[in-house]
mmCIF file of C-alpha atoms and ligand atoms in Angstrom:
data_model
loop_
_atom_site.group_PDB
_atom_site.id
_atom_site.type_symbol
_atom_site.label_atom_id
_atom_site.label_comp_id
_atom_site.label_asym_id
_atom_site.label_seq_id
_atom_site.Cartn_x
_atom_site.Cartn_y
_atom_site.Cartn_z
ATOM 1 C CA MET A 76 0.000 0.000 0.000
ATOM 2 C CA PRO A 77 1.413 3.443 -0.823
ATOM 3 C CA GLU A 78 2.305 5.116 2.461
ATOM 4 C CA LEU A 79 3.076 8.764 3.218
ATOM 5 C CA PRO A 80 6.688 8.585 1.906
ATOM 6 C CA GLU A 81 5.582 7.038 -1.402
ATOM 7 C CA VAL A 82 2.897 9.702 -1.806
ATOM 8 C CA GLU A 83 5.376 12.467 -1.002
ATOM 9 C CA VAL A 84 7.837 11.034 -3.532
ATOM 10 C CA SER A 85 5.029 11.032 -6.139
ATOM 11 C CA ARG A 86 4.418 14.682 -5.344
ATOM 12 C CA LEU A 87 8.098 15.579 -5.621
ATOM 13 C CA GLY A 88 8.391 13.589 -8.847
ATOM 14 C CA LEU A 89 5.332 15.033 -10.555
ATOM 15 C CA ALA A 90 5.498 18.695 -9.546
ATOM 16 C CA PRO A 91 8.487 19.818 -11.674
ATOM 17 C CA HIS A 92 6.895 18.332 -14.803
ATOM 18 C CA LEU A 93 3.307 19.478 -14.310
ATOM 19 C CA VAL A 94 3.061 22.691 -12.266
ATOM 20 C CA GLY A 95 2.439 25.670 -14.531
ATOM 21 C CA GLN A 96 1.252 23.475 -17.433
ATOM 22 C CA LYS A 97 -2.172 24.008 -18.973
ATOM 23 C CA LEU A 98 -4.484 21.002 -19.064
ATOM 24 C CA SER A 99 -5.437 19.845 -22.548
ATOM 25 C CA ALA A 100 -7.762 16.989 -21.543
ATOM 26 C CA CYS A 101 -8.977 14.972 -18.596
ATOM 27 C CA VAL A 102 -9.907 11.356 -19.314
ATOM 28 C CA ALA A 103 -11.772 9.026 -16.944
ATOM 29 C CA ARG A 104 -12.107 5.507 -18.355
ATOM 30 C CA ARG A 105 -14.447 4.448 -15.560
ATOM 31 C CA ALA A 106 -17.275 6.207 -13.776
ATOM 32 C CA ASP A 107 -15.857 5.321 -10.377
ATOM 33 C CA LEU A 108 -13.013 4.002 -8.271
ATOM 34 C CA ARG A 109 -13.855 3.616 -4.585
ATOM 35 C CA LEU A 110 -16.110 6.648 -5.098
ATOM 36 C CA PRO A 111 -17.582 8.167 -8.277
ATOM 37 C CA ILE A 112 -15.135 10.223 -10.379
ATOM 38 C CA PRO A 113 -16.702 13.653 -11.069
ATOM 39 C CA GLN A 114 -17.865 13.630 -14.676
ATOM 40 C CA ASP A 115 -17.355 17.349 -15.269
ATOM 41 C CA LEU A 116 -13.587 17.489 -14.621
ATOM 42 C CA HIS A 117 -12.685 17.916 -18.285
ATOM 43 C CA THR A 118 -15.073 20.847 -18.749
ATOM 44 C CA ARG A 119 -14.007 22.368 -15.465
ATOM 45 C CA LEU A 120 -10.235 22.136 -15.901
ATOM 46 C CA VAL A 121 -9.348 22.158 -19.583
ATOM 47 C CA GLY A 122 -7.321 25.267 -20.510
ATOM 48 C CA HIS A 123 -6.458 25.985 -16.875
ATOM 49 C CA ALA A 124 -2.891 25.817 -15.566
ATOM 50 C CA LEU A 125 -2.037 23.564 -12.624
ATOM 51 C CA THR A 126 -0.985 25.936 -9.818
ATOM 52 C CA ALA A 127 0.613 23.535 -7.309
ATOM 53 C CA ILE A 128 0.682 19.983 -6.018
ATOM 54 C CA ALA A 129 0.318 19.677 -2.250
ATOM 55 C CA ARG A 130 -0.191 16.732 0.079
ATOM 56 C CA ARG A 131 -2.352 16.114 3.130
ATOM 57 C CA GLY A 132 -1.734 12.737 4.759
ATOM 58 C CA LYS A 133 -1.851 10.301 1.861
ATOM 59 C CA TYR A 134 -3.974 12.572 -0.334
ATOM 60 C CA LEU A 135 -2.380 14.399 -3.267
ATOM 61 C CA LEU A 136 -3.928 17.820 -3.818
ATOM 62 C CA PHE A 137 -3.764 19.372 -7.283
ATOM 63 C CA HIS A 138 -4.573 23.084 -7.051
ATOM 64 C CA TRP A 139 -6.236 24.805 -9.991
ATOM 65 C CA GLN A 140 -6.447 28.409 -8.878
ATOM 66 C CA THR A 141 -8.143 29.815 -11.971
ATOM 67 C CA ALA A 142 -10.620 26.916 -11.986
ATOM 68 C CA GLY A 143 -11.360 27.656 -8.325
ATOM 69 C CA GLY A 144 -10.643 24.359 -6.632
ATOM 70 C CA TRP A 145 -8.657 21.228 -5.940
ATOM 71 C CA LEU A 146 -8.444 17.817 -7.552
ATOM 72 C CA ILE A 147 -7.967 15.303 -4.734
ATOM 73 C CA VAL A 148 -6.295 11.956 -5.516
ATOM 74 C CA HIS A 149 -5.769 9.030 -3.136
ATOM 75 C CA LEU A 150 -3.870 5.946 -4.317
ATOM 76 C CA GLY A 151 -5.846 3.503 -2.169
ATOM 77 C CA MET A 152 -4.297 0.047 -1.727
ATOM 78 C CA SER A 153 -2.562 -0.378 -5.065
ATOM 79 C CA GLY A 154 -2.596 2.906 -6.976
ATOM 80 C CA SER A 155 0.355 4.579 -8.667
ATOM 81 C CA LEU A 156 0.897 7.627 -10.828
ATOM 82 C CA ARG A 157 3.346 7.915 -13.692
ATOM 83 C CA LEU A 158 4.099 10.250 -16.552
ATOM 84 C CA VAL A 159 3.848 8.931 -20.099
ATOM 85 C CA PRO A 160 4.265 10.582 -23.511
ATOM 86 C CA PRO A 161 1.031 11.831 -25.132
ATOM 87 C CA GLU A 162 -0.770 9.234 -27.290
ATOM 88 C CA THR A 163 0.573 6.327 -25.177
ATOM 89 C CA PRO A 164 -2.201 3.696 -25.201
ATOM 90 C CA ALA A 165 -3.658 3.009 -21.749
ATOM 91 C CA GLY A 166 -3.007 -0.449 -20.321
ATOM 92 C CA ALA A 167 -5.080 -2.567 -17.966
ATOM 93 C CA HIS A 168 -6.198 -0.831 -14.765
ATOM 94 C CA GLU A 169 -5.130 2.609 -16.056
ATOM 95 C CA HIS A 170 -8.317 4.438 -15.248
ATOM 96 C CA PHE A 171 -7.605 8.153 -15.254
ATOM 97 C CA ASP A 172 -5.411 10.667 -17.137
ATOM 98 C CA LEU A 173 -4.572 14.335 -16.772
ATOM 99 C CA CYS A 174 -3.283 15.277 -20.243
ATOM 100 C CA PHE A 175 -0.893 18.182 -20.735
ATOM 101 C CA PRO A 176 0.622 19.229 -24.071
ATOM 102 C CA ASP A 177 3.905 17.353 -23.519
ATOM 103 C CA THR A 178 3.037 14.667 -20.999
ATOM 104 C CA VAL A 179 0.212 12.658 -19.487
ATOM 105 C CA MET A 180 -0.183 11.891 -15.788
ATOM 106 C CA ARG A 181 -1.741 8.431 -15.653
ATOM 107 C CA LEU A 182 -3.369 6.759 -12.639
ATOM 108 C CA LYS A 183 -3.203 2.984 -12.445
ATOM 109 C CA ASP A 184 -5.260 1.357 -9.707
ATOM 110 C CA PRO A 185 -5.805 -2.415 -10.078
ATOM 111 C CA ARG A 186 -7.842 -2.811 -6.898
ATOM 112 C CA ARG A 187 -9.761 0.450 -7.301
ATOM 113 C CA PHE A 188 -9.599 1.566 -3.677
ATOM 114 C CA GLY A 189 -8.269 4.952 -4.775
ATOM 115 C CA VAL A 190 -10.301 8.129 -5.256
ATOM 116 C CA VAL A 191 -10.377 11.079 -7.659
ATOM 117 C CA LEU A 192 -12.490 13.924 -6.287
ATOM 118 C CA TRP A 193 -13.108 17.636 -6.697
ATOM 119 C CA GLN A 194 -13.233 20.217 -3.912
ATOM 120 C CA GLU A 195 -14.453 23.685 -4.775
ATOM 121 C CA GLY A 196 -12.828 26.722 -3.125
ATOM 122 C CA ASP A 197 -9.546 27.700 -1.505
ATOM 123 C CA ASP A 198 -9.350 25.054 1.211
ATOM 124 C CA PRO A 199 -9.004 21.381 0.225
ATOM 125 C CA ASN A 200 -9.343 20.413 3.889
ATOM 126 C CA ALA A 201 -12.992 21.413 3.688
ATOM 127 C CA HIS A 202 -13.611 18.091 1.924
ATOM 128 C CA PRO A 203 -15.308 15.618 4.326
ATOM 129 C CA LEU A 204 -12.575 12.985 3.723
ATOM 130 C CA LEU A 205 -9.869 15.453 4.791
ATOM 131 C CA ALA A 206 -11.701 17.446 7.448
ATOM 132 C CA HIS A 207 -10.934 15.066 10.322
ATOM 133 C CA LEU A 208 -7.340 14.199 9.529
ATOM 134 C CA GLY A 209 -4.845 14.592 12.344
ATOM 135 C CA MET A 210 -1.430 16.208 12.644
ATOM 136 C CA GLU A 211 1.097 16.084 9.786
ATOM 137 C CA PRO A 212 4.231 14.399 11.166
ATOM 138 C CA LEU A 213 6.517 16.363 8.828
ATOM 139 C CA SER A 214 5.050 19.741 9.755
ATOM 140 C CA PRO A 215 6.776 22.092 12.233
ATOM 141 C CA GLU A 216 3.731 21.753 14.503
ATOM 142 C CA PHE A 217 4.553 18.086 15.157
ATOM 143 C CA THR A 218 6.577 18.543 18.341
ATOM 144 C CA ALA A 219 7.302 16.753 21.588
ATOM 145 C CA ASP A 220 4.939 19.183 23.349
ATOM 146 C CA TRP A 221 2.163 18.312 20.936
ATOM 147 C CA LEU A 222 2.645 14.541 21.438
ATOM 148 C CA THR A 223 2.880 14.967 25.213
ATOM 149 C CA ALA A 224 -0.384 16.927 25.247
ATOM 150 C CA LEU A 225 -1.963 14.232 23.084
ATOM 151 C CA VAL A 226 -1.085 11.299 25.369
ATOM 152 C CA ARG A 227 -2.111 13.275 28.455
ATOM 153 C CA GLY A 228 -5.377 14.192 26.756
ATOM 154 C CA GLY A 229 -8.842 12.852 27.489
ATOM 155 C CA LYS A 230 -10.326 12.581 30.960
ATOM 156 C CA SER A 231 -7.509 10.594 32.535
ATOM 157 C CA GLY A 232 -4.848 10.382 29.834
ATOM 158 C CA ARG A 233 -4.746 7.886 27.005
ATOM 159 C CA LYS A 234 -4.130 4.461 28.489
ATOM 160 C CA THR A 235 -4.198 2.806 25.074
ATOM 161 C CA PRO A 236 -0.896 1.282 23.900
ATOM 162 C CA ILE A 237 1.262 3.800 22.053
ATOM 163 C CA LYS A 238 1.391 2.041 18.671
ATOM 164 C CA PRO A 239 -2.336 2.025 17.746
ATOM 165 C CA LEU A 240 -2.453 5.645 18.922
ATOM 166 C CA LEU A 241 0.342 6.624 16.498
ATOM 167 C CA MET A 242 -1.550 4.890 13.687
ATOM 168 C CA ASP A 243 -4.881 6.657 14.353
ATOM 169 C CA ALA A 244 -5.215 9.030 11.384
ATOM 170 C CA ARG A 245 -7.678 11.212 13.291
ATOM 171 C CA LEU A 246 -4.755 12.074 15.609
ATOM 172 C CA LEU A 247 -1.659 11.742 13.403
ATOM 173 C CA VAL A 248 -1.596 11.030 9.661
ATOM 174 C CA GLY A 249 0.704 8.894 7.584
ATOM 175 C CA VAL A 250 2.343 6.697 10.222
ATOM 176 C CA GLY A 251 1.540 3.267 8.779
ATOM 177 C CA ASN A 252 2.391 -0.089 10.325
ATOM 178 C CA ILE A 253 5.992 -0.265 9.084
ATOM 179 C CA TYR A 254 6.832 3.308 10.073
ATOM 180 C CA ALA A 255 5.206 2.950 13.504
ATOM 181 C CA ALA A 256 7.241 -0.226 14.191
ATOM 182 C CA GLU A 257 10.542 1.249 13.035
ATOM 183 C CA SER A 258 10.030 4.582 14.825
ATOM 184 C CA LEU A 259 9.236 2.851 18.124
ATOM 185 C CA PHE A 260 12.376 0.697 17.799
ATOM 186 C CA ARG A 261 14.500 3.768 17.189
ATOM 187 C CA ALA A 262 13.009 5.473 20.207
ATOM 188 C CA GLY A 263 13.461 2.346 22.387
ATOM 189 C CA ILE A 264 9.740 2.271 23.198
ATOM 190 C CA SER A 265 7.643 -0.903 23.286
ATOM 191 C CA PRO A 266 4.571 -0.805 21.032
ATOM 192 C CA LEU A 267 2.673 -2.184 24.043
ATOM 193 C CA ALA A 268 3.627 0.684 26.410
ATOM 194 C CA PRO A 269 0.552 2.567 27.647
ATOM 195 C CA ALA A 270 0.714 5.975 25.938
ATOM 196 C CA ASP A 271 0.167 7.990 29.116
ATOM 197 C CA SER A 272 2.981 6.142 30.913
ATOM 198 C CA LEU A 273 5.634 7.693 28.639
ATOM 199 C CA HIS A 274 7.573 10.630 30.017
ATOM 200 C CA ALA A 275 8.136 13.813 28.040
ATOM 201 C CA ALA A 276 11.778 12.973 27.244
ATOM 202 C CA ARG A 277 10.811 9.603 25.739
ATOM 203 C CA LEU A 278 8.032 11.246 23.719
ATOM 204 C CA ALA A 279 10.541 13.801 22.454
ATOM 205 C CA LYS A 280 12.743 10.935 21.277
ATOM 206 C CA LEU A 281 9.725 9.326 19.609
ATOM 207 C CA THR A 282 8.795 12.554 17.795
ATOM 208 C CA THR A 283 12.302 12.754 16.364
ATOM 209 C CA ALA A 284 12.311 9.032 15.480
ATOM 210 C CA ILE A 285 9.019 9.326 13.540
ATOM 211 C CA ARG A 286 10.224 12.322 11.559
ATOM 212 C CA GLU A 287 13.616 10.739 10.788
ATOM 213 C CA THR A 288 12.072 7.406 9.751
ATOM 214 C CA LEU A 289 9.695 9.098 7.304
ATOM 215 C CA LEU A 290 12.397 11.377 5.895
ATOM 216 C CA GLU A 291 14.741 8.424 5.370
ATOM 217 C CA ALA A 292 12.051 6.565 3.450
ATOM 218 C CA ILE A 293 11.434 9.639 1.292
ATOM 219 C CA LYS A 294 15.158 9.865 0.673
ATOM 220 C CA ALA A 295 15.233 6.155 -0.229
ATOM 221 C CA GLY A 296 12.691 7.021 -2.922
ATOM 222 C CA GLY A 297 14.903 9.814 -4.191
ATOM 223 C CA SER A 298 16.164 7.823 -7.149
ATOM 224 C CA SER A 299 12.611 7.249 -8.316
ATOM 225 C CA VAL A 300 12.059 11.022 -8.064
ATOM 226 C CA ARG A 301 14.894 11.584 -10.526
ATOM 227 C CA ASP A 302 13.734 8.782 -12.810
ATOM 228 C CA TYR A 303 10.091 9.644 -12.525
ATOM 229 C CA VAL A 304 9.340 10.005 -16.192
ATOM 230 C CA HIS A 305 10.892 6.650 -17.034
ATOM 231 C CA SER A 306 9.804 4.596 -14.063
ATOM 232 C CA ASP A 307 7.009 2.255 -14.998
ATOM 233 C CA GLY A 308 5.184 2.180 -11.707
ATOM 234 C CA GLY A 309 5.616 5.739 -10.538
ATOM 235 C CA ALA A 310 6.564 5.640 -6.900
ATOM 236 C CA GLY A 311 6.434 1.955 -6.120
ATOM 237 C CA SER A 312 7.281 0.528 -2.785
ATOM 238 C CA PHE A 313 10.675 1.372 -1.478
ATOM 239 C CA GLN A 314 11.255 0.507 2.082
ATOM 240 C CA LEU A 315 13.664 1.242 4.769
ATOM 241 C CA GLN A 316 16.153 -1.353 5.803
ATOM 242 C CA CYS A 317 13.826 -2.550 8.528
ATOM 243 C CA ALA A 318 15.248 -3.203 11.983
ATOM 244 C CA VAL A 319 12.148 -4.935 13.386
ATOM 245 C CA TYR A 320 9.278 -4.899 10.860
ATOM 246 C CA ASP A 321 8.603 -8.379 9.428
ATOM 247 C CA ARG A 322 11.626 -9.809 11.275
ATOM 248 C CA ALA A 323 9.837 -12.061 13.805
ATOM 249 C CA GLY A 324 12.257 -14.574 15.332
ATOM 250 C CA LEU A 325 15.327 -12.986 13.738
ATOM 251 C CA PRO A 326 18.011 -11.480 15.988
ATOM 252 C CA CYS A 327 17.683 -7.816 16.954
ATOM 253 C CA LEU A 328 20.298 -5.837 15.044
ATOM 254 C CA GLN A 329 21.271 -4.084 18.264
ATOM 255 C CA CYS A 330 21.311 -6.834 20.913
ATOM 256 C CA GLY A 331 20.684 -10.181 19.208
ATOM 257 C CA THR A 332 17.452 -10.961 21.107
ATOM 258 C CA PRO A 333 14.847 -12.574 18.810
ATOM 259 C CA ILE A 334 12.322 -10.027 17.506
ATOM 260 C CA ARG A 335 8.854 -10.648 18.882
ATOM 261 C CA GLN A 336 5.584 -10.440 16.934
ATOM 262 C CA VAL A 337 2.216 -9.651 18.559
ATOM 263 C CA ARG A 338 -1.240 -8.634 17.299
ATOM 264 C CA GLN A 339 -2.446 -5.161 18.207
ATOM 265 C CA ALA A 340 -5.718 -3.666 17.003
ATOM 266 C CA GLY A 341 -5.816 -6.256 14.210
ATOM 267 C CA ARG A 342 -2.282 -5.507 12.967
ATOM 268 C CA SER A 343 1.045 -7.255 13.479
ATOM 269 C CA SER A 344 3.540 -5.472 15.705
ATOM 270 C CA PHE A 345 7.231 -6.335 15.745
ATOM 271 C CA TYR A 346 9.611 -5.292 18.515
ATOM 272 C CA CYS A 347 12.705 -6.202 20.487
ATOM 273 C CA PRO A 348 11.647 -7.087 24.046
ATOM 274 C CA ARG A 349 15.084 -6.069 25.336
ATOM 275 C CA CYS A 350 15.711 -2.763 23.502
ATOM 276 C CA GLN A 351 12.117 -1.540 23.683
ATOM 277 C CA ARG A 352 10.389 -0.899 27.002
HETATM 278 ZN ZN1 ZN B 1160 17.369 -5.514 20.847
#
């Protein structure tokens, strides 16, 4: 599944080729993905220049200032975006194109859990799918103070284990299962630790670990940013060298203790019982 780093790499890869270009056509080969694709996008956008490409969580936000709104794209479980020369025939599962004079941005989504939507106005976050998203972990507002306030929040603090809390998109966006596991290892915190039991200094370490883990993954995708036009899957999956994720039973890279796997909130968690408390 494309995670925040993959989506950010898509953004970085697409923006230099598309921003400032005028749209020549918009082609939807299906009426819907997970949700209906607006049928009036071509009429609405053709002749308008793309102003910017932003990101909120795992949503890509294409701003069309003169058309007065935002095209919102989510890659779902299996989606990818790539740039192809004009007149390139669409292959299987390639459902949606934004056509510019020199290039075509093509969305492929075999499982069709993605979305293509339109939000009128200046603020894309007004869309109901975006309105309740939590903090951006790469924004300057994501600080140790913020995380400390979060775990102390509620009537008597959040007693839930820290890992499912990090993965709750209503609180914090874009920290998927892999990134939660790796960040907690880096910070030396057990995924099972009750959130409100963690002191401010440990939460500060965790804040840094989350940011660094995401930035490293984005950097790992850097080569696909440079090769964007030629890559056949857009931003595919590039992963960190994982220290704990998917390494159940293998020795911890730091201390040699076998990595443990447990189920938490329906997901697998991996951690070193010695390095993480
Ligand atoms: Zn260890």
